[in-house]
Every structure is written in C-alpha cells, then in structure tokens.
One Martini backbone bead per residue (centre of mass of N, CA, C, O) as a GRO file, in nm:
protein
  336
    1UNK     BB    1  -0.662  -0.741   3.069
    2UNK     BB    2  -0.774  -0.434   3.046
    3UNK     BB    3  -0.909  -0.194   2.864
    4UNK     BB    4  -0.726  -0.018   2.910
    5UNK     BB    5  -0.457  -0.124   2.878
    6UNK     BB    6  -0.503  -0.172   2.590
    7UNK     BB    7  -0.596   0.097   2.491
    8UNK     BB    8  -0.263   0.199   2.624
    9UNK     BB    9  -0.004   0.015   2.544
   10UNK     BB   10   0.127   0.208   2.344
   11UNK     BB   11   0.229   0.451   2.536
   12UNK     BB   12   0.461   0.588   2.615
   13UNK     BB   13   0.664   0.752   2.777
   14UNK     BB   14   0.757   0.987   2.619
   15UNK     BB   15   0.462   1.063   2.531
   16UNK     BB   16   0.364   1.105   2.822
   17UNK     BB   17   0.512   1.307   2.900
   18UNK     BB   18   0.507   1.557   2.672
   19UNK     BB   19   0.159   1.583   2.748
   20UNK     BB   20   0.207   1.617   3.107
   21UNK     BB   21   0.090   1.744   3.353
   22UNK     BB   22   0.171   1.826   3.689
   23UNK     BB   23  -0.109   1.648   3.781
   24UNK     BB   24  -0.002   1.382   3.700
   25UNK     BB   25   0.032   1.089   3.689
   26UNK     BB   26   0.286   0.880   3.649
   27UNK     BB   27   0.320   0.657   3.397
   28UNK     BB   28   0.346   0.395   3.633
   29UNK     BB   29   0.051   0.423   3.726
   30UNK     BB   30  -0.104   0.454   3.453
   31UNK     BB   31  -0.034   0.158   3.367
   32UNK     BB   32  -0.242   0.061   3.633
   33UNK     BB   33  -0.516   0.194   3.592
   34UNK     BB   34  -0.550   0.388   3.907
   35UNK     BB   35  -0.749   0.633   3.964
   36UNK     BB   36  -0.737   0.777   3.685
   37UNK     BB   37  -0.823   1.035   3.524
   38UNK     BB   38  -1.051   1.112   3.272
   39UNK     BB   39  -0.885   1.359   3.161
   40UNK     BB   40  -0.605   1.177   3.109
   41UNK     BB   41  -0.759   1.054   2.850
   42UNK     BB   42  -0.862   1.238   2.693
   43UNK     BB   43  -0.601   1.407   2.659
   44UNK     BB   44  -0.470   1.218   2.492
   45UNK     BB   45  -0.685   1.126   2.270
   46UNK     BB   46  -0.605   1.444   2.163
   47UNK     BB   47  -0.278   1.486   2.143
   48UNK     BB   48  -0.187   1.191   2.030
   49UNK     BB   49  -0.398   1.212   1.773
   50UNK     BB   50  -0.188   1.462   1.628
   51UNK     BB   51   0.000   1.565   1.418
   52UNK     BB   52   0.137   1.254   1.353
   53UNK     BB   53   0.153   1.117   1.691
   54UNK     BB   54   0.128   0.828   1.588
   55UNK     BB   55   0.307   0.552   1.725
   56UNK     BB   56   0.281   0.276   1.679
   57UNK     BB   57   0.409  -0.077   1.664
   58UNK     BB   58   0.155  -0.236   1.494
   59UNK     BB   59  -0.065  -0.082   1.365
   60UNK     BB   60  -0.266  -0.207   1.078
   61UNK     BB   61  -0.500  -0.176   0.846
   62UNK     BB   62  -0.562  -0.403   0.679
   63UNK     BB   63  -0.666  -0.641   0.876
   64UNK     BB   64  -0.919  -0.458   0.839
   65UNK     BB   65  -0.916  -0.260   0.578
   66UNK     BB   66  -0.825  -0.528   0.371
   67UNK     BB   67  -0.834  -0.671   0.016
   68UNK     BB   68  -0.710  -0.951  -0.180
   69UNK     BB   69  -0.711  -1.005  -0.553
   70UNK     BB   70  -0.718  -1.331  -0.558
   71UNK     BB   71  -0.609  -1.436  -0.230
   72UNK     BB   72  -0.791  -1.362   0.024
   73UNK     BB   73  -0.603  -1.140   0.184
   74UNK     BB   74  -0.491  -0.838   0.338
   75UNK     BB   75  -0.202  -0.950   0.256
   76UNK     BB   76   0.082  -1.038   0.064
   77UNK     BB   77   0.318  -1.018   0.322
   78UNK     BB   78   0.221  -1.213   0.466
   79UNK     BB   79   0.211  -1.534   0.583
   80UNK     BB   80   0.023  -1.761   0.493
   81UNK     BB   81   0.027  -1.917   0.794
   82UNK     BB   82  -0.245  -1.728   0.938
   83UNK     BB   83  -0.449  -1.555   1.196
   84UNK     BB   84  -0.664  -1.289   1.162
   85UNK     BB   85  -0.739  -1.277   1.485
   86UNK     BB   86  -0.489  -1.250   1.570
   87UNK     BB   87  -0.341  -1.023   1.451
   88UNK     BB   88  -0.540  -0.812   1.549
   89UNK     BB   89  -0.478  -0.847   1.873
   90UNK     BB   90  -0.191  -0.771   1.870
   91UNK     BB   91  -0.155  -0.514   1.731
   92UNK     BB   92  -0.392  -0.369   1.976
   93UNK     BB   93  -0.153  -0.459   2.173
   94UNK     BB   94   0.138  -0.397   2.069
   95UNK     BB   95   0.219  -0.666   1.885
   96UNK     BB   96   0.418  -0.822   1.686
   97UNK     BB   97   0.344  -1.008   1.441
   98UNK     BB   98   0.491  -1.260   1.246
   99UNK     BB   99   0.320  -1.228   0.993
  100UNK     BB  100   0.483  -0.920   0.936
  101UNK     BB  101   0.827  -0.932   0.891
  102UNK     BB  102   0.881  -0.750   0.670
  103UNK     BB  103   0.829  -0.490   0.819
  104UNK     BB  104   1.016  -0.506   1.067
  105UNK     BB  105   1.273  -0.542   0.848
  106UNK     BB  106   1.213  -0.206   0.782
  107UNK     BB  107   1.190  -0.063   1.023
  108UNK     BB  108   1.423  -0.108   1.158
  109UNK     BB  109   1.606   0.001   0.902
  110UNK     BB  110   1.422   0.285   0.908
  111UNK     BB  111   1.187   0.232   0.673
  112UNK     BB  112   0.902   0.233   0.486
  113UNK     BB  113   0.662   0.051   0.529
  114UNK     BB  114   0.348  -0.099   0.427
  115UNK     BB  115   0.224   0.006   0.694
  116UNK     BB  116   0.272   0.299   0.710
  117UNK     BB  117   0.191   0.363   0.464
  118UNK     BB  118  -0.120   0.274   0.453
  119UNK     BB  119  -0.207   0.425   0.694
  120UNK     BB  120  -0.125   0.721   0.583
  121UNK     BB  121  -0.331   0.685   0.364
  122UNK     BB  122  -0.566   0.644   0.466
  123UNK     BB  123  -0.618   0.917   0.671
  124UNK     BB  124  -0.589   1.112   0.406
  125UNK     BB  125  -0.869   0.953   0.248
  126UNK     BB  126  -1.055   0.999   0.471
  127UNK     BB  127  -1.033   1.244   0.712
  128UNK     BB  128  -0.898   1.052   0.959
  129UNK     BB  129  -0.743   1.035   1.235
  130UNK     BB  130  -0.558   0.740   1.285
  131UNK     BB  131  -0.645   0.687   1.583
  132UNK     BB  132  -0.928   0.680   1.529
  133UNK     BB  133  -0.873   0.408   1.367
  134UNK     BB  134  -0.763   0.277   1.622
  135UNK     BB  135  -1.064   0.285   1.772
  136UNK     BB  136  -1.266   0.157   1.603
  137UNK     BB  137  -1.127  -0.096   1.601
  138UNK     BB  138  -1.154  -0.165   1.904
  139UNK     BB  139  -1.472  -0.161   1.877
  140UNK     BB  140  -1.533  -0.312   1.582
  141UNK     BB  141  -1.545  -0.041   1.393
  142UNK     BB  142  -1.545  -0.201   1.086
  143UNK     BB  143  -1.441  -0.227   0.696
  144UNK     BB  144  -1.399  -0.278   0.379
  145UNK     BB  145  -1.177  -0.035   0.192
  146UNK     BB  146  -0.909  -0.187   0.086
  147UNK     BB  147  -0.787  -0.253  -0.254
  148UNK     BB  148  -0.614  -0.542  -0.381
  149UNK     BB  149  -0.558  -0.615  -0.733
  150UNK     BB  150  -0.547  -0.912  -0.981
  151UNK     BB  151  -0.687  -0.947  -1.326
  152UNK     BB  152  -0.400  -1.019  -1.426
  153UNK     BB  153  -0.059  -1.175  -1.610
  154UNK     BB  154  -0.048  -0.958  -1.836
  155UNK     BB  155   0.262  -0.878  -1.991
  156UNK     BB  156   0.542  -0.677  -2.158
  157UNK     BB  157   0.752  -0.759  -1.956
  158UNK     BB  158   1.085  -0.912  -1.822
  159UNK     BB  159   1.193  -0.872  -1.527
  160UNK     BB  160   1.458  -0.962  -1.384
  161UNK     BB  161   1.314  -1.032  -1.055
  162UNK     BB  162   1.065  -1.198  -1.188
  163UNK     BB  163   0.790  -1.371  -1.383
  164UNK     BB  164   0.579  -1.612  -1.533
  165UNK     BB  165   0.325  -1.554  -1.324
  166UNK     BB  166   0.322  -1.217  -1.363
  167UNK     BB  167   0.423  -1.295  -1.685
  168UNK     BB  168   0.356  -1.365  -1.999
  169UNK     BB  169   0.667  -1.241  -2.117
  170UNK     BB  170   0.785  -1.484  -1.943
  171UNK     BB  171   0.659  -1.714  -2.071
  172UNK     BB  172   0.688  -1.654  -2.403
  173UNK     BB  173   1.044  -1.736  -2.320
  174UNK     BB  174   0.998  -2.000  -2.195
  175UNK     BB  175   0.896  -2.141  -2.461
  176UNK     BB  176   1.101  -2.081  -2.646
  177UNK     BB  177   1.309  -2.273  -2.454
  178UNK     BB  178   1.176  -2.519  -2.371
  179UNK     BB  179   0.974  -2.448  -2.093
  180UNK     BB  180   0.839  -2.449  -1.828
  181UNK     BB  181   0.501  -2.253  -1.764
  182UNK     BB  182   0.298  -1.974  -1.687
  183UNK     BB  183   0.022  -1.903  -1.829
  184UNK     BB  184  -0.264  -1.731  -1.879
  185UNK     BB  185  -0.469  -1.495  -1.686
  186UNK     BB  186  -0.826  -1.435  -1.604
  187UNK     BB  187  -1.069  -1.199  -1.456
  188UNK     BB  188  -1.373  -1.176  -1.403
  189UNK     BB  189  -1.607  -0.968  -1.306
  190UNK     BB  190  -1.821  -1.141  -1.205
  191UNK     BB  191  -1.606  -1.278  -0.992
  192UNK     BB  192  -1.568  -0.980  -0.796
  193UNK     BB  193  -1.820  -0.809  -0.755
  194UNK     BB  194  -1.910  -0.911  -0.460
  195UNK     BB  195  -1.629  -0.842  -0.296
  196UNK     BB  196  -1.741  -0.528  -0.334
  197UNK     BB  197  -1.750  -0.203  -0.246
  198UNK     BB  198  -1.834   0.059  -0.443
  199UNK     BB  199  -1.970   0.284  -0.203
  200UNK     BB  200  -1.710   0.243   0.035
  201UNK     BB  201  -1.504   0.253  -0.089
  202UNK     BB  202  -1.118   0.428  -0.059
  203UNK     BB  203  -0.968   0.198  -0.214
  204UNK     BB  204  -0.786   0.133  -0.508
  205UNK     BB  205  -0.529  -0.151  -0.622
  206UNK     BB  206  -0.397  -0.191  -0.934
  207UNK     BB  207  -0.235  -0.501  -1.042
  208UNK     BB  208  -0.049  -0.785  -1.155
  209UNK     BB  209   0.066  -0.740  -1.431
  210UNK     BB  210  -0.044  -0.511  -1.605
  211UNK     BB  211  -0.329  -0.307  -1.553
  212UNK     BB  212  -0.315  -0.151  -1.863
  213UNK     BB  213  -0.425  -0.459  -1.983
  214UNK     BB  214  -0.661  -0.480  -1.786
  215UNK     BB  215  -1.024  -0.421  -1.832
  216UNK     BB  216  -1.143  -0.479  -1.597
  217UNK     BB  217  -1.049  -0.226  -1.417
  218UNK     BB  218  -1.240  -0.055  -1.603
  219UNK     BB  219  -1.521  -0.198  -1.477
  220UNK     BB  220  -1.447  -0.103  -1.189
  221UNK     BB  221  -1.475   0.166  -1.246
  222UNK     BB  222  -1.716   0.202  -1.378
  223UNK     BB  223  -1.903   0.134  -1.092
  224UNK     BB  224  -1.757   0.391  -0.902
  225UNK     BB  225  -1.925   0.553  -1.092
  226UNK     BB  226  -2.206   0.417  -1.067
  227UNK     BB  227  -2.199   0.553  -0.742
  228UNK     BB  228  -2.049   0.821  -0.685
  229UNK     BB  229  -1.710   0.733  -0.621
  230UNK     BB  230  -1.442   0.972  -0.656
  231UNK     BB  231  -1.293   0.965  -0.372
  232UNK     BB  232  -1.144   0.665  -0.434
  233UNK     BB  233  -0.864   0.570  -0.456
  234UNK     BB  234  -0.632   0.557  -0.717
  235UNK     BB  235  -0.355   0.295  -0.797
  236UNK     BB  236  -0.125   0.236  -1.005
  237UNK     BB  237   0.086  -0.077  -1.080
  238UNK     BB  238   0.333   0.018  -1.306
  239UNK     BB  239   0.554  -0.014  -1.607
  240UNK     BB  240   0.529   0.278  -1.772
  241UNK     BB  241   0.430   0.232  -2.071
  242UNK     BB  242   0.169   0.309  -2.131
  243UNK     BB  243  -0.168   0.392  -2.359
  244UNK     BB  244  -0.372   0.593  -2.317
  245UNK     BB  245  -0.721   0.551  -2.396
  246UNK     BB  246  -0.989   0.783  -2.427
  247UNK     BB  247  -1.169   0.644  -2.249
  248UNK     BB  248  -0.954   0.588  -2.003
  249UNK     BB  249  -0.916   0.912  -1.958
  250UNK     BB  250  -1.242   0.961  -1.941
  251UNK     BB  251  -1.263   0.806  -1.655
  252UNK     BB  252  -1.002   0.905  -1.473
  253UNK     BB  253  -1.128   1.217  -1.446
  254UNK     BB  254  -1.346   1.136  -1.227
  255UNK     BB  255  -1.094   1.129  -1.025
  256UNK     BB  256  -0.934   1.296  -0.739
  257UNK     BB  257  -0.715   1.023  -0.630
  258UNK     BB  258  -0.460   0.979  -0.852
  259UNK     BB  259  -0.215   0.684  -0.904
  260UNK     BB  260   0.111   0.620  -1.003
  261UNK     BB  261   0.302   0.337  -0.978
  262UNK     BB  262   0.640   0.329  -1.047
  263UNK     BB  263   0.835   0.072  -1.184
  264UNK     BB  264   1.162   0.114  -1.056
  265UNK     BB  265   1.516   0.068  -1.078
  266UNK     BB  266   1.604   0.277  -1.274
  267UNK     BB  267   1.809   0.468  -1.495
  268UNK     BB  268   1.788   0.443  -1.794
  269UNK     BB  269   2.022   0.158  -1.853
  270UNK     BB  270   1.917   0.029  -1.580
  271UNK     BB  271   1.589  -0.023  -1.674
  272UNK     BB  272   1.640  -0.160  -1.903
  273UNK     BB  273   1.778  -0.405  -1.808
  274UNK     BB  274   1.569  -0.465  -1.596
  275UNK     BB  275   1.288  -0.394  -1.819
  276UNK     BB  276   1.288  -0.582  -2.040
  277UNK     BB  277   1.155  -0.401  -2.341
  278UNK     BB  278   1.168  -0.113  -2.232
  279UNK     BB  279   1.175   0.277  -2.225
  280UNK     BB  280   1.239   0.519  -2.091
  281UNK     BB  281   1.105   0.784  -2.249
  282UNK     BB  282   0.841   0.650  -2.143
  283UNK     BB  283   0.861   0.735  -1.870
  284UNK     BB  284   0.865   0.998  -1.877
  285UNK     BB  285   0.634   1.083  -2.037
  286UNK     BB  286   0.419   0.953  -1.815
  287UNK     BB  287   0.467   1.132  -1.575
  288UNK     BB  288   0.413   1.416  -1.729
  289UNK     BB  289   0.125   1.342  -1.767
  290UNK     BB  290   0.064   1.305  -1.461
  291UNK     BB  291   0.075   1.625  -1.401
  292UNK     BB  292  -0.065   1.739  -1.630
  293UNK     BB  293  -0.300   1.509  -1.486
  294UNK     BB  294  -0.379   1.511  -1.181
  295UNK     BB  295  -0.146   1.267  -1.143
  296UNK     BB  296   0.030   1.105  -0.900
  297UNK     BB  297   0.373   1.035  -0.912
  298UNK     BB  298   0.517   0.691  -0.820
  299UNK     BB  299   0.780   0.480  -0.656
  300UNK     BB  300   0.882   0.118  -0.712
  301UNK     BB  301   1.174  -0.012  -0.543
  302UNK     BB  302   1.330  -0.262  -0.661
  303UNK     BB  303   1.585  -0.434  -0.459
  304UNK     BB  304   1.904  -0.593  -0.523
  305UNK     BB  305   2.221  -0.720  -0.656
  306UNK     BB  306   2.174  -0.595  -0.959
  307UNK     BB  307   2.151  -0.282  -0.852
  308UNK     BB  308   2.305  -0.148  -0.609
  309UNK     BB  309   2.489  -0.012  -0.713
  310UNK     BB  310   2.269   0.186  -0.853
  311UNK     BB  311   2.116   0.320  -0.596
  312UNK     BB  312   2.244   0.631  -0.614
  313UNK     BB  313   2.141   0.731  -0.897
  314UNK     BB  314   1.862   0.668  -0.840
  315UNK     BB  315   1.797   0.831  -0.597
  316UNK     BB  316   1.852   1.069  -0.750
  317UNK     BB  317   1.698   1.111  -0.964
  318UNK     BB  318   1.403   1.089  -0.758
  319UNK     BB  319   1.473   1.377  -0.656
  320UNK     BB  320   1.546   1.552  -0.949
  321UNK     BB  321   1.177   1.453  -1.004
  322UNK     BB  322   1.038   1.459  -0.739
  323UNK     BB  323   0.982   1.130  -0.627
  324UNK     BB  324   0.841   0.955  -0.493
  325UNK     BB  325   0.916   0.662  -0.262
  326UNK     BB  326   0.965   0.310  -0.217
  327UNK     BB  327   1.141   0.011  -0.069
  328UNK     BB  328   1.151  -0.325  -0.260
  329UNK     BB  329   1.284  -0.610  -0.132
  330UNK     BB  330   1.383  -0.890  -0.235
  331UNK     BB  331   1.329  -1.213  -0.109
  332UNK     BB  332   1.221  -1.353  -0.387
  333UNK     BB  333   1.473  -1.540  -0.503
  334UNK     BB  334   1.770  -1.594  -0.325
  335UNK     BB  335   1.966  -1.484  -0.565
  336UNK     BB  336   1.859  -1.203  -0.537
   0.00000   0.00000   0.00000
C-alpha cells in the first residue's frame, strides 16, 4: 500500500462525491492514487475535516494518546490479549481491531461507543480538528495526553453490577458473610508520579472506587496546579453521594474544564435499588452543584436484565434533567 493510498483509504464514496468538483476525477480512479492532482488531496484535506465531517470507521484517540493507571494499557475495553502497535496500524489503515469488538457492537447497535466518545472529547479539548489529531498520527507525531486513573477501590457502595474489585463495601459485605473477598488497594502519588505528564496532561479521568474518597486523586490536581495546566480536561466518575470539603472545592475552582460522570443506573427507588445503600436526593443535590459551580454534570448509564424493563424511565428522566447520556452495557458476568 502506498502513502497515499493509507492515508485516504478512510474516505469513502459517498464523502468523496460530496465534495468533488466537476473536473475531479471518479472516486474509482482516485482510489488508484494515479495521476490524481495535488490540488484534489488539499482540498478533501480541507473540506472533510471540517465541522465535525470525519467519519473515519476505526480511528481512536486512545491507542495514541491515552494510558491507564494502573492497568498499564490504553484502554480498558481492549482485550487483554493485543498488540499495541498493530491495533495502531489497523486503525490508521480503516481497519476496527479485534482487540477493539466492545466499540464495534456499541457502534453496529446507534449507540454511541467510547471511541466516539473520546475522539469527540479530545477534538475539543484540545481545539484541534479530529481530521488534523488523525493526520499527526499517521505521521507519528503523537503523545500521551489522556489519562484515566483508579487510585484505589475503597467505595461506600455496593452496586448491583459490581463486585468486591472495584469495591470496598462489597467486600465488607462478603467478609460479613463469611466469603472471601478482594482486599482493600490504594495506589501511592509516589509510584504513579513519574508515569503522568503533568505539564501537558490535556485529560485526567478518575475512577474508582469511588474516586471522591481517595486523595491521591487530589495530590494529582494539586501537581497540575503547580504546573499552570488548568485547562486540562478533569472528569470524575463519581457514584454522586460525594461531599466535597472546603480544600477540594477550592482546588477544583482552578480547573476550566470540569466533568462530573454520574453512574446512574436508574431514576428514584429503581438507583436505590441498584446502587444501594446511596440515596436519590443526594444525587440530585450533587448535580443542581455542579451546574451551580460550573462543572459540567453527565451520566452513564450501565444497563443490565436488571434495569431494562426501566429503560424508558430512566432515559426520560435523564432528558427531563437534561443530562446527556452514554449507555454502557454490562458484558461480564454473564448471568447479568
């Protein structure tokens, strides 16, 4: 495959007649990258990188510039099993990775999946056409700029999805019970320090645990305070009972670009249910927060057999609320 062929094997047909002008030649010729003018590749350059026209069918920001802590790895719905520098090149080639199959059956279904996601937040936080953040890839001219943290699994709620891993109080539910369970983990600032960029961070995403009890998280915002980076995207992906003290609230102030992600499951006593022993009008406090304190509030949604019949509930609600949305279904264990 030539350079050219590469780096236009995204543009399909349909783009491509779009914004052909009369004296262009066919699609099918232009495919053979044979003779085709200078001119006809500036323009498509131009015109299909443009408001919000990239349409690529497998490029993700993440394989480039994203790493996750501590997982070591750029995503956590890869699969375990994968090569990161052939996930890079199929990508770049139009080709969806295997190592990718959660994107692809979010994606086949409507739904909008977490490569989408993050293409469009990257796009415009950096305030950088997604088209130009695909072309400096193709050139190798990329970086680690997008961090998603989990600096411990010390969580105060016991979700029904969940598990003992991600959760505290599900473990102290199963010790209760006489089962074993997974332990309590926290990650030190000291060995995670050396791993961030904190000078041209451009995302920081912490999860948990619930990631509002654990300060590491805020020893991270504090360094990228001493750094003068403030407009680096920061989003908490919060179980929403949180109660932020006075230090937190007044580090948070410094940040432009600020994400609250509510794990909601459902609205009223079907959240309760779901996420107990949490309580709905604590959620509701925490949002009418953040609105009030310019921090943008969003929801995701994990749908399950448990939830579904309340489907329709929840996303009216969450429209009535005006909270944008995504759905993330459970894959594993399989009874749910």
């Amino acid at each position: 495959m030539t350079d050219l062929q590469k780096k236009y094997s995204w543009v399909n047909k349909q783009d491509y007649e779009a914004v052909a002008s009369e004296n262009w030649p066919t699609y099918e010729i232009f495919c053979q990258h044979n003779g085709v003018s200078d001119t006809v590749y500036q323009e498509i350059d131009t015109r299909l990188t443009q408001n919000q026209t990239f349409n690529h069918p497998s490029f993700c920001v993440l394989p480039f510039y994203g790493y996750e802590i501590p997982n070591n790895t750029a995503c956590c719905l890869m699969a375990r099993s994968h090569n990161i520098e052939d996930v890079k090149k199929e990508m770049l080639s139009g080709i969806r990775p295997a190592a990718c199959q959660k994107c692809w059956v979010l994606e086949d279904e409507g739904t909008v999946s977490d490569r989408l996601l993050k293409n469009s937040t990257l796009d415009f936080y950096r305030k950088k056409d997604i088209g130009k953040i695909f072309q400096e890839c193709l050139d190798g001219n990329y970086q680690t700029t997008h961090y998603k943290i989990d600096t411990s699994n010390v969580c105060n709620s016991t979700c029904l999805t969940c598990g003992d891993i991600a959760s505290t109080a599900w473990g102290k539910l199963k010790q209760k019970n006489g089962l074993s369970y997974a332990k309590e983990w926290n990650l030190r600032f000291s060995s995670i320090k050396n791993k961030i960029n904190f000078e041209n961070a451009e995302a920081m995403i912490f999860r948990g645990g619930e990631p509002f009890l654990s300060d590491v998280n805020f020893q991270i915002l504090e360094k990228l305070i001493e750094h003068g980076n403030y407009d680096c995207f920061i989003s908490f992906s919060t179980n929403g009972s949180f109660k932020l003290s006075k230090r937190h609230k007044q580090m948070l102030k410094h940040f432009r670009n600020l994400n609250f992600s509510f794990s909601l499951d459902g609205s009223g006593l079907v959240f309760e249910y779901m996420r107990y022993p949490l309580k709905f009008d604590q959620i509701k406090k925490n949002i009418l927060y953040c609105r009030e304190n310019n921090i943008t509030p969003s929801v995701n949604y994990t749908l399950s057999n448990i939830n579904l019949l309340y489907h329709s509930q929840t996303v009216n609600w969450f429209n009535e609320q005006n909270l944008s949305y995504i759905v993330s279904p459970v894959y594993e264990p399989l009874y749910f």
